[in-house]
Coordinates of C-alpha atoms in Angstrom, one line a residue:
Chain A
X937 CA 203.8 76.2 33.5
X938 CA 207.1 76.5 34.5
X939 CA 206.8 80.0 36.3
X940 CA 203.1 78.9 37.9
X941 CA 205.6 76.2 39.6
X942 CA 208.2 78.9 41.1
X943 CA 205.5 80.7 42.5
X944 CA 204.4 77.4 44.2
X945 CA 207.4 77.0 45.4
X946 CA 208.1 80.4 46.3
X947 CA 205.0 80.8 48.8
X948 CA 205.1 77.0 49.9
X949 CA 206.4 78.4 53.3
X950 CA 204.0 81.3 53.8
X951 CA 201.1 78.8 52.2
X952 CA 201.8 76.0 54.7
X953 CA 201.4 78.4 57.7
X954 CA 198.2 80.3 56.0
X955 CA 196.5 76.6 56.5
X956 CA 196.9 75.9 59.5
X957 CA 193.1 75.8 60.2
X958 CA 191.8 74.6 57.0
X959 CA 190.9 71.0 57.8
X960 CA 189.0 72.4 60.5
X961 CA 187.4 74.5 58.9
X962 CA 186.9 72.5 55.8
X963 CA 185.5 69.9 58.2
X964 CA 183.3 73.0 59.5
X965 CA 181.9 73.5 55.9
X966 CA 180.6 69.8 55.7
X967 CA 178.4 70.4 58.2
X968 CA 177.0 73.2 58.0
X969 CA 176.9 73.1 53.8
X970 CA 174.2 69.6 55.5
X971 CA 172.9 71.7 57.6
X972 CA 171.9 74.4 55.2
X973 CA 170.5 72.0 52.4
X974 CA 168.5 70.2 55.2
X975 CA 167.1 73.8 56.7
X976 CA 166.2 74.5 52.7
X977 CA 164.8 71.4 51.6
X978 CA 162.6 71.7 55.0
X979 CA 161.4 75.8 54.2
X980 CA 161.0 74.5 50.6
X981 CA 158.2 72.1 51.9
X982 CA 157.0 73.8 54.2
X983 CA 156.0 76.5 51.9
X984 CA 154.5 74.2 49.7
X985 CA 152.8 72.3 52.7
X986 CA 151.2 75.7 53.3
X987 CA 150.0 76.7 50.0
X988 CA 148.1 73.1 49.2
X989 CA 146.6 74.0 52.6
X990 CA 145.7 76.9 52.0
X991 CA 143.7 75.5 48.9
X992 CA 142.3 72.8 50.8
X993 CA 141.0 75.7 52.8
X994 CA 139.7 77.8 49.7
X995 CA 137.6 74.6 49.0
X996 CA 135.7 73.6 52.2
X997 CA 134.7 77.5 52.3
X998 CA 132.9 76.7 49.7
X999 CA 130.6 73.4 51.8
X1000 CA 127.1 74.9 52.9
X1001 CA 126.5 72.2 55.6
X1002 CA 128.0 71.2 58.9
X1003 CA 127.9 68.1 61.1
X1004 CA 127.7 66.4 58.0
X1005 CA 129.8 64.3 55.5
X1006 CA 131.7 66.5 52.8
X1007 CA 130.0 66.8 49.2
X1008 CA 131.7 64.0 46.8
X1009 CA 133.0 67.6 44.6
X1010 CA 134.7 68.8 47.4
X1011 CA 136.8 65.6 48.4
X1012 CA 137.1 65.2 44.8
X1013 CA 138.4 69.1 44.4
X1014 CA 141.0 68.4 47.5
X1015 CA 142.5 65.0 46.8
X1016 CA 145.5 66.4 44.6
X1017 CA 146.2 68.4 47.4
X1018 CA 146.1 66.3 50.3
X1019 CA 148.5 64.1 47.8
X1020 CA 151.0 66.9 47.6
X1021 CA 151.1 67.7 51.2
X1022 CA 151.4 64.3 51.9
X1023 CA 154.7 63.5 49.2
X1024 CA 156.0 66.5 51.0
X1025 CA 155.4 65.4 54.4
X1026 CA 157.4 62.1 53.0
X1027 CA 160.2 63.9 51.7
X1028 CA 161.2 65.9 54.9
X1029 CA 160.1 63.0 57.8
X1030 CA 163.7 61.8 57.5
X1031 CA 165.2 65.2 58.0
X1032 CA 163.3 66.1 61.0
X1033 CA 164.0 63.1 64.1
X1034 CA 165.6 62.8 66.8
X1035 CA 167.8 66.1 67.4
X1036 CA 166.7 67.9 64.3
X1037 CA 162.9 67.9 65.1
X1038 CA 163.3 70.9 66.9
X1039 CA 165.8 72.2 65.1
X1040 CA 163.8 72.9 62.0
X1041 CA 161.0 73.8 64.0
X1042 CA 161.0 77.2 62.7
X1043 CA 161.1 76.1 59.2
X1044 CA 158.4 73.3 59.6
X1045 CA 155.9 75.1 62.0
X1046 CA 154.7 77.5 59.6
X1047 CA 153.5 74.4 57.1
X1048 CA 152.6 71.8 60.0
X1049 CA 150.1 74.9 61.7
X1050 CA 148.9 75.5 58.2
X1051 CA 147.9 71.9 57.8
X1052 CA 146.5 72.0 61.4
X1053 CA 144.3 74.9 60.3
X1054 CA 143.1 73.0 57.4
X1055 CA 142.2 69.9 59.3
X1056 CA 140.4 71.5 61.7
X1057 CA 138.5 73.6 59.8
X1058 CA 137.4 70.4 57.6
X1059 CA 137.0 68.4 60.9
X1060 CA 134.9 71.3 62.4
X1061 CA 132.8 70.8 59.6
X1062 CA 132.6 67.6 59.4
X1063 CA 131.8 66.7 63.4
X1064 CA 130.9 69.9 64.5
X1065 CA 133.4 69.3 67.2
X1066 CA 137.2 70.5 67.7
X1067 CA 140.0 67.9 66.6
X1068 CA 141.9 66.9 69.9
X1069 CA 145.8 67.6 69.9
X1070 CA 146.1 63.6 69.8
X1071 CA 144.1 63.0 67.1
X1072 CA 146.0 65.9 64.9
X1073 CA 148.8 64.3 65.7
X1074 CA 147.6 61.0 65.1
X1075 CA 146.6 62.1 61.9
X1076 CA 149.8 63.6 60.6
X1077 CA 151.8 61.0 61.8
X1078 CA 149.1 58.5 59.1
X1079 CA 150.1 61.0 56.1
X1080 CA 154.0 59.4 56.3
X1081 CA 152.5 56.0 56.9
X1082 CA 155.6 54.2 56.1
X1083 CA 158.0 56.7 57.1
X1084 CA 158.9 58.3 60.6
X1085 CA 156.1 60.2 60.2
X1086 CA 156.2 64.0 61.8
X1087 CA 155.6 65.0 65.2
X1088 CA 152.9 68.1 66.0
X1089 CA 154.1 69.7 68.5
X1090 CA 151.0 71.1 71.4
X1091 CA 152.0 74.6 70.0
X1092 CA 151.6 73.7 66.4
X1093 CA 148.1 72.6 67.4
X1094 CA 147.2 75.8 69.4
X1095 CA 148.3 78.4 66.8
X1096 CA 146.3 76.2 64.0
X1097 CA 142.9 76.3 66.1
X1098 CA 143.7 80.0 66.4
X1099 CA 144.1 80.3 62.7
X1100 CA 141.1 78.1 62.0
X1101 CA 138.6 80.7 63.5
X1102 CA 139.7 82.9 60.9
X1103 CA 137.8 80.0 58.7
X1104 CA 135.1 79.7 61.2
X1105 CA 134.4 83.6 60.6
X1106 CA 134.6 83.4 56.7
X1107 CA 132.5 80.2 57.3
X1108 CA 129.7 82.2 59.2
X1109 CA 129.6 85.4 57.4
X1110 CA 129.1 83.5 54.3
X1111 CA 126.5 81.2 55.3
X1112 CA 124.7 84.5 56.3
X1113 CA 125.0 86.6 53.2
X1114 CA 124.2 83.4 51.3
X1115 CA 121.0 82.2 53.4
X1116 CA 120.1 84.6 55.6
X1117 CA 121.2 82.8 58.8
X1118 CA 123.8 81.6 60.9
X1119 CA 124.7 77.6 60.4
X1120 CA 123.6 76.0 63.3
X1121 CA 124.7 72.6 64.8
X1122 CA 121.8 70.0 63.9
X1123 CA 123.3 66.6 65.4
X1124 CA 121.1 64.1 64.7
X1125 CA 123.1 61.6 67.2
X1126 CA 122.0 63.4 70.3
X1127 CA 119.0 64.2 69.2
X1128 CA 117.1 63.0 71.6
X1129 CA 119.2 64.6 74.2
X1130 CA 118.8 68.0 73.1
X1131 CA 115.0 67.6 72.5
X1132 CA 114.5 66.8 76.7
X1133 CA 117.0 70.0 77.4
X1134 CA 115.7 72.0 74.8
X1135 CA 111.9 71.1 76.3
X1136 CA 113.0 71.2 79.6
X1137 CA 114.2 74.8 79.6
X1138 CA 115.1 76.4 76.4
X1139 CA 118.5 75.4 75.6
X1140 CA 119.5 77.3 73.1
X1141 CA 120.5 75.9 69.6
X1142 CA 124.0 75.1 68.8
X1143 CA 125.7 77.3 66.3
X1144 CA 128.8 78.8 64.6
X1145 CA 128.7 81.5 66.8
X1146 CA 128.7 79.4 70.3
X1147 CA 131.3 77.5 69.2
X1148 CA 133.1 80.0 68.0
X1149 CA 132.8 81.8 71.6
X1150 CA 133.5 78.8 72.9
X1151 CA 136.3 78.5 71.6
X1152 CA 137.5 82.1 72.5
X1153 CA 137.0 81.6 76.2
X1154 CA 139.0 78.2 76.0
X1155 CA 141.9 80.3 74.3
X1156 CA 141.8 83.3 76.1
X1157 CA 142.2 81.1 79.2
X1158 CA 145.0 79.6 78.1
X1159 CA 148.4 80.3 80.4
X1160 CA 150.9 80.6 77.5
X1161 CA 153.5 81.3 80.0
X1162 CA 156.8 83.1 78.2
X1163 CA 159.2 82.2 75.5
X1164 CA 158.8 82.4 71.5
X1165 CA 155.1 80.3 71.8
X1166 CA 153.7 82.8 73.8
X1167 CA 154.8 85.7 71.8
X1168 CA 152.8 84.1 68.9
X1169 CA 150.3 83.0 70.7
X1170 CA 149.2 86.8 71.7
X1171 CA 149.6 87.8 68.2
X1172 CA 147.0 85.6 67.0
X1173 CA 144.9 86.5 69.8
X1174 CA 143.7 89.9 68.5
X1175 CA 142.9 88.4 65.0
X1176 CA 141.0 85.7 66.9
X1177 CA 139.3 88.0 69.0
X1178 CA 138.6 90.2 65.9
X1179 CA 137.1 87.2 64.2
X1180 CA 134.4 86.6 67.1
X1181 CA 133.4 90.3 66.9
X1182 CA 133.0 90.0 62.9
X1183 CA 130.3 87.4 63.3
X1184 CA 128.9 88.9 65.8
X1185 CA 128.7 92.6 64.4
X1186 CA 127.6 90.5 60.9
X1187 CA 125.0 88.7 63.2
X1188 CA 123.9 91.8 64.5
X1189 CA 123.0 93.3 61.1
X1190 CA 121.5 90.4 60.1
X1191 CA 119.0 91.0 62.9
X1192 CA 119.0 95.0 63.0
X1193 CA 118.2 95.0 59.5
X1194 CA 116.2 91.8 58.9
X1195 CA 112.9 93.5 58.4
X1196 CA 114.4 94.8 55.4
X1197 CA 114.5 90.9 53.8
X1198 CA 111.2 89.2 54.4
X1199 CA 112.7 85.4 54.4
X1200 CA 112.2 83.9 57.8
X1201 CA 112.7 87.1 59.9
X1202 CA 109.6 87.1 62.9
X1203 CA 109.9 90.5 64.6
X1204 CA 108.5 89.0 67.8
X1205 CA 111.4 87.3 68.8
X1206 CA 113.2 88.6 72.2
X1207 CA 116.5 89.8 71.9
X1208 CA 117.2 90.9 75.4
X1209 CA 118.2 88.4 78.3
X1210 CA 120.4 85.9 78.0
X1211 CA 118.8 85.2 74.2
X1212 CA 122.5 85.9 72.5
X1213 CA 121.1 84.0 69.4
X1214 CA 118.2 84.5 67.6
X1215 CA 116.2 81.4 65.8
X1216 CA 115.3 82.9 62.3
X1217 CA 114.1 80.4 60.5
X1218 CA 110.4 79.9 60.7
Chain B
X357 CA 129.5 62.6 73.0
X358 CA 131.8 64.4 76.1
X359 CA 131.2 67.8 75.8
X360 CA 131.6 71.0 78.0
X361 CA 128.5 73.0 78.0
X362 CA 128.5 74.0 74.2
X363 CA 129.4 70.9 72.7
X364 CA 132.4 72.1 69.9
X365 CA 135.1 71.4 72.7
X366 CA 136.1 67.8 74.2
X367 CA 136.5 68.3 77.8
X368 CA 140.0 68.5 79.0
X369 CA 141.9 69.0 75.3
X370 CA 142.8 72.7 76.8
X371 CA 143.4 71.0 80.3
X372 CA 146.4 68.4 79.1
X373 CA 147.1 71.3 77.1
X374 CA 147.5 73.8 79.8
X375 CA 149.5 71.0 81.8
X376 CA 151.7 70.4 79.1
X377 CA 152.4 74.5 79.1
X378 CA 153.5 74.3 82.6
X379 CA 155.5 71.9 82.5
X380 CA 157.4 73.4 80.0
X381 CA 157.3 76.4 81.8
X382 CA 158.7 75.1 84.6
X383 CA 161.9 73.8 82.9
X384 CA 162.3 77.2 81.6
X385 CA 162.0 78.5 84.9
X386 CA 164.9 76.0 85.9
X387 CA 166.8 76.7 83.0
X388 CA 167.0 80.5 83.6
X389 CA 168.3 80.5 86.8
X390 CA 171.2 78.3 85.7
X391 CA 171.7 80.4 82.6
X392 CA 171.4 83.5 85.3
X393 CA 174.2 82.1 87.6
X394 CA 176.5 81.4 84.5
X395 CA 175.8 85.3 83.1
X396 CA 176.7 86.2 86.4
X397 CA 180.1 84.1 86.5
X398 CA 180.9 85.7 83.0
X399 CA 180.3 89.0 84.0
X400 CA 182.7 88.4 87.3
X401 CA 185.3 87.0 84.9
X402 CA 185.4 90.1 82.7
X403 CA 185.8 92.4 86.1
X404 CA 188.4 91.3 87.7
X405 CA 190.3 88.1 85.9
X406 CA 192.1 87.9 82.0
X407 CA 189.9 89.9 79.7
X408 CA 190.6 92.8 81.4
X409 CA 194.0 92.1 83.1
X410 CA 195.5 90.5 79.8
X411 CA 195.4 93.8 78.1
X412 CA 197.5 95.5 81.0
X413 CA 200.0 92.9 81.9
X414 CA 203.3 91.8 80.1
X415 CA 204.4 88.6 79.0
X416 CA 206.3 87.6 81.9
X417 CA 203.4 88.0 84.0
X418 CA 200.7 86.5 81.7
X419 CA 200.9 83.1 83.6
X420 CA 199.4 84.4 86.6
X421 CA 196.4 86.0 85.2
X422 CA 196.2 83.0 83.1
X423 CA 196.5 80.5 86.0
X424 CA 193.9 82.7 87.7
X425 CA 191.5 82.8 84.4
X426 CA 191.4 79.4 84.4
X427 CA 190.2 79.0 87.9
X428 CA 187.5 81.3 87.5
X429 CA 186.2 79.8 84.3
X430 CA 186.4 76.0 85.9
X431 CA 183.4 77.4 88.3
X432 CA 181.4 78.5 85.2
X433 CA 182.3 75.1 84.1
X434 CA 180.7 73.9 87.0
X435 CA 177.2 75.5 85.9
X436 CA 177.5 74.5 82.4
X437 CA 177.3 70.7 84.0
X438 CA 174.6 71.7 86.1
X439 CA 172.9 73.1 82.8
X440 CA 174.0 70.1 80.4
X441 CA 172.2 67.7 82.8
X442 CA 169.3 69.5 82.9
X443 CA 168.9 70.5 79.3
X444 CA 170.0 67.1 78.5
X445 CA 166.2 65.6 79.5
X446 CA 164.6 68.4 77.3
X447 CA 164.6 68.2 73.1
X448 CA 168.2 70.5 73.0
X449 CA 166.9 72.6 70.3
X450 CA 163.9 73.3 72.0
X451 CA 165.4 75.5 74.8
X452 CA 168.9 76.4 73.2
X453 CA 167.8 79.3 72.8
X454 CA 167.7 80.8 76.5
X455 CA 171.7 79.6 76.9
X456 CA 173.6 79.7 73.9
X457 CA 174.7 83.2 74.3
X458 CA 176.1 82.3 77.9
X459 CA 177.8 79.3 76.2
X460 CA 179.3 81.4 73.4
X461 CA 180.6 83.7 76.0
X462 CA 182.6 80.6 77.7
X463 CA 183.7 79.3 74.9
X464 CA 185.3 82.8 73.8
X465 CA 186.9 82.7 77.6
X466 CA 188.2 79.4 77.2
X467 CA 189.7 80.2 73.6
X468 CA 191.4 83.5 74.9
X469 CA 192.7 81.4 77.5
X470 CA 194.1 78.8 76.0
X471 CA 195.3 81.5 73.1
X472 CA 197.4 83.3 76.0
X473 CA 198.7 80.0 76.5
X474 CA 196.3 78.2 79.5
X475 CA 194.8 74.6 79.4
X476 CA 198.0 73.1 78.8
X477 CA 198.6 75.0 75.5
X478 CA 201.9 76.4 77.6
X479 CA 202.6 78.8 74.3
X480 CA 201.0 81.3 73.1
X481 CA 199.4 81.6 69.6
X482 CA 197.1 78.2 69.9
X483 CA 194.1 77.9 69.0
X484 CA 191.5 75.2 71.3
X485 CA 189.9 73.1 68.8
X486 CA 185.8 72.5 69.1
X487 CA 186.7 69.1 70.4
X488 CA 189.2 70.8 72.9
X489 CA 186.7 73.2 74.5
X490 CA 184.1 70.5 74.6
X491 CA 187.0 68.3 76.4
X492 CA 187.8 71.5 79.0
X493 CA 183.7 72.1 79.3
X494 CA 183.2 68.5 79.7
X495 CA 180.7 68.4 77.4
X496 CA 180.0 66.4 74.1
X497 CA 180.2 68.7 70.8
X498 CA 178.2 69.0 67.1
X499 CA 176.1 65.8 68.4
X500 CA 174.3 64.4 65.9
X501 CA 173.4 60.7 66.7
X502 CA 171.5 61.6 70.1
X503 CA 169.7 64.2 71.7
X504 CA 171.5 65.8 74.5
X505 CA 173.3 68.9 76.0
X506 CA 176.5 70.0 73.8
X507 CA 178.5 72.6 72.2
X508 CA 177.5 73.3 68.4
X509 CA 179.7 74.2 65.8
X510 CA 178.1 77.5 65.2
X511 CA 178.8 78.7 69.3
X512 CA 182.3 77.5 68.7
X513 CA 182.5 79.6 65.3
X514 CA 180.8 82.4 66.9
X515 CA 183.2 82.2 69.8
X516 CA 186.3 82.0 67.9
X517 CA 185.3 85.5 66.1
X518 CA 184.3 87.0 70.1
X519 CA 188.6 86.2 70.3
X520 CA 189.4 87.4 67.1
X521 CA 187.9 91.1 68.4
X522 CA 190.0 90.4 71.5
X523 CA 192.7 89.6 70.0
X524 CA 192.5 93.0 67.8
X525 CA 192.4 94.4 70.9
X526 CA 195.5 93.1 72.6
X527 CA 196.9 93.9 69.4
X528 CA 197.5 97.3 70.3
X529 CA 197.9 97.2 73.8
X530 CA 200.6 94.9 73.6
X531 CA 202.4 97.9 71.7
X532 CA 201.4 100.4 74.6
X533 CA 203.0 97.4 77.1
X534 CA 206.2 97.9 74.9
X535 CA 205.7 94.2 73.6
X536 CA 206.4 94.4 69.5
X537 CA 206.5 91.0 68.8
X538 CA 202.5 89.8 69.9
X539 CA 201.2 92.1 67.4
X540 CA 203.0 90.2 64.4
X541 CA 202.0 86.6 66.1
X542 CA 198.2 88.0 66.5
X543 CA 198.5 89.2 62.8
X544 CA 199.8 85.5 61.8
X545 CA 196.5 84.0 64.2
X546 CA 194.4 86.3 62.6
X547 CA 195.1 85.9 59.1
X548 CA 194.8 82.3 59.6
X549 CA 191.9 82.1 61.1
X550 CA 190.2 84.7 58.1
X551 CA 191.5 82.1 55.7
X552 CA 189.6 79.4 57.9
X553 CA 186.5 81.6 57.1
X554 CA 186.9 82.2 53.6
X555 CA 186.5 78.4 53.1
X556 CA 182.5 77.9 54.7
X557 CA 179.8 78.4 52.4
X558 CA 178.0 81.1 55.2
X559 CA 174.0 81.8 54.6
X560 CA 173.0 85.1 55.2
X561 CA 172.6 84.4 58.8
X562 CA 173.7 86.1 62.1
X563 CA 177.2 84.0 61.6
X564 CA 177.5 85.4 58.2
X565 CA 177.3 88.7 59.2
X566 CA 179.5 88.6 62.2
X567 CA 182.4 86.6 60.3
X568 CA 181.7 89.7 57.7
X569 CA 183.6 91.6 60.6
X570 CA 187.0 89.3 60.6
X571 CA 188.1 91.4 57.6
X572 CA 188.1 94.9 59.3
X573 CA 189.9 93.1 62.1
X574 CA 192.5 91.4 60.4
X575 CA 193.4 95.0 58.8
X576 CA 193.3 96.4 62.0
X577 CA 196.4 94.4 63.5
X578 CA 198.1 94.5 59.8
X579 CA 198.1 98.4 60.9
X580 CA 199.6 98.1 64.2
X581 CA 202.5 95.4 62.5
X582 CA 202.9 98.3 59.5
X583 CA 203.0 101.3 62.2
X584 CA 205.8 98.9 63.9
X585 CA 207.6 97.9 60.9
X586 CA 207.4 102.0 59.5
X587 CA 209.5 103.0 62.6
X588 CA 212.1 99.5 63.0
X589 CA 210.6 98.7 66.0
X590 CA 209.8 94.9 64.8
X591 CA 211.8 92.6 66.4
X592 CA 214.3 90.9 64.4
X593 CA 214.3 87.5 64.6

């Protein structure tokens, strides 16, 4: 004790001076120590936001039908997820507003594109039609109801839809090893619509295919501009673009080889022209 | 239901979408040419005003080049107002990226400056506190209750290392310009400042790494003061 205190005392002076910065830095430390356990507790989620997406994902792959509600099982298979994603939404809303909603961008995009992915895919199914960047958003901002809710930022929604024709891909090639053709847009709402086009001059059917070309042509004429967004958005380009071609080589096989399965294939029908699709049901 | 030909796509989702590109795109565009013009003020500074003429030039002469620092880093100053109000109507972390080198370079001006004794500091041996440079750059700093244009703690942090590799600099040269006693008062600021460093809790992140580097420069001066003190040339006080 006593010698611990002539050593204090002995490098008071030299102590004194060595401090000289440390309530500024100490101050320094408080923030960033907040700034640090905010930038975690956001990755945290966001990885979890990701993986209950990912789930949701797994599960609609497994829906036969499109344009149509989802099977009871299926909403029933998803709910704990969508609950999960949701209580981590509501843990993190607070820690993302006002200045900090871009600043965690990086660590919330990966888990808000993920849950775009998802949403679309199961909206895709659902409506047969794309979900709007406004009604994404819309729809985040409902699963922190009674929070601040989180924003999705234009990009977040962009890289999603390019994720989600991964799903589309998976969706088609599926439906085709399974039945034997390519799931095709049946929409009993404009029926009567499609009936005087289709009589009129052979509109071709709606399918996974069109849309999913569709869907290539709106992305691919997309002016990303420069800047991080644009570097990711050319990455995901390729895989989208690989995607298309999947279906479409799968689709090719399917009619290349058809003769070989008897179910629904009628050799008669004209490839050439602007016939891309091919009706092969009966 | 308003479709486009196939009937998946909404008309005009990629339209507002595009729109809302190019308007980003646009403040981009505005925002590089102000970063552009204050790269280009930085890079005029370190030709011909203090980072270059404080290494050759003695003490007595120091006010002049610090006098003449100072009047070249008030024009970048100018540009950082012109950037501040237009980053200020954009999210800030959105677009901090495309500036906060540029600012980081300032701010380590501005500290070298006031460390050689400019902004008022008169003596040597000061060190500008966050709040000072944001007061010299006329600019709020570590905001957190509004979204706007300001100095972060991190480009002040990062800065204040940029002047510790100066200072390791002037270190030595001081010795060649026959002055022995800098080299002990930049071994004091140094040590100092490394004890400042030691206190964050740093993630392994590009700040981590960097403040890694104060070590090997805070043994650099201590050999210039040992190489002084090994042949009596310290001054005594």
């Amino acid at each position: 004790m006593g010698s611990k205190r002539t050593r204090t005392e002995m490098e008071g002076q030299g102590q004194e001076k060595m401090e000289r910065f440390t309530p500024m830095f100490e101050h320094f430390r408080a923030e960033l120590d907040e700034h640090h356990d905010r930038r975690e507790r956001i990755t945290k989620a966001s990885r979890d936001i990701t993986a209950a997406s990912k789930k949701i994902i797994f599960t609609l792959q497994r829906v036969r039908t499109l344009n149509q509600p989802l099977p009871l099982h299926v909403w029933k298979a998803n709910k704990q997820y969508h609950d999960a994603i949701a209580t981590q939404f509501f843990a993190i809303s607070k820690d993302l507003q006002g200045l900090n909603a871009w600043r965690y961008n990086r660590q919330i995009t990966g888990g808000c594109q993920e849950w775009m992915e998802a949403a679309c895919f199961q909206h895709y199914l659902e409506t047969a039609t794309l979900i709007s960047d406004e009604d994404a958003a819309q729809k985040l901002r409902e699963l922190d109801a009674e929070g601040p809710g989180i924003r999705l930022s234009p990009e977040d929604w962009v890289l999603g839809v390019y994720d989600m024709t991964g799903e589309l891909m998976r969706f088609a090639i599926t439906a085709m090893a399974t039945s034997g053709e390519l799931p095709t847009i049946t929409s009993p709402s404009s029926s009567s619509d499609a009936m005087d086009v289709d009589g009129g001059g052979g509109r071709q059917q709606r399918n996974v295919l069109i849309d999913m070309r569709g869907l290539r042509a709106a992305l691919e004429g997309l002016d990303t501009g420069f800047g991080p967004f644009a570097k990711d958005a050319s990455m995901k380009m390729r895989v989208m673009q690989t995607s298309v071609e999947k279906v479409e080589k799968a689709l090719y096989g399917l009619i290349v080889r058809g003769a070989e399965r008897p179910k629904g294939w009628m050799p008669e029908v004209e490839i050439g022209g602007g016939g891309r699709t091919v009706e092969v049901e009966g | 239901m308003a479709a486009n030909g196939d009937g998946m796509i909404e008309s005009g989702i990629f339209e507002s979408l595009q729109r809302k590109i190019d308007d980003d795109s646009a403040v981009k565009d505005a925002l590089r040419d102000i970063v552009q013009e204050l790269e280009k003020q930085g890079k005029i500074r370190k030709e011909e005003s203090i980072l270059s003429r404080a290494h050759s030039t003695g003490s007595a002469d120091l006010p002049s080049v610090v006098s003449s620092a100072q009047a070249s880093i008030d024009k970048e100053i100018q540009t950082i107002h012109k950037l501040s109000e237009t980053a200020s109507k954009q999210p800030y972390y959105k677009f901090n990226y495309s500036w906060t080198r540029q600012i980081q370079d300032a701010c380590s001006s501005i500290l070298l400056c006031g460390w050689l004794g400019g902004f008022g500091k008169g003596e040597t041996g000061q060190l500008l506190t966050i709040e000072d440079v944001g007061g010299i750059m006329g600019v709020p700093v570590n905001l957190k209750d509004r979204d706007a244009f300001h100095l972060t703690i991190e480009e002040y942090l990062q800065a204040l290392i940029s002047l510790l590799d100066e200072l390791a600099r002037l270190a030595r040269n001081s010795v060649t310009l026959g002055d022995y006693r800098r080299p002990q008062l930049i071994a004091q600021f140094i040590k100092e400042v490394h004890a400042g460093f030691q206190i964050l809790n740093l993630k392994n992140d590009t700040l981590r790494k960097r403040s890694d580097g104060v070590k090997y420069r805070v043994k650099e001066v201590e050999d210039v003061v040992y190489d002084l003190s090994l042949r009596g040339l310290l001054p005594k006080d």
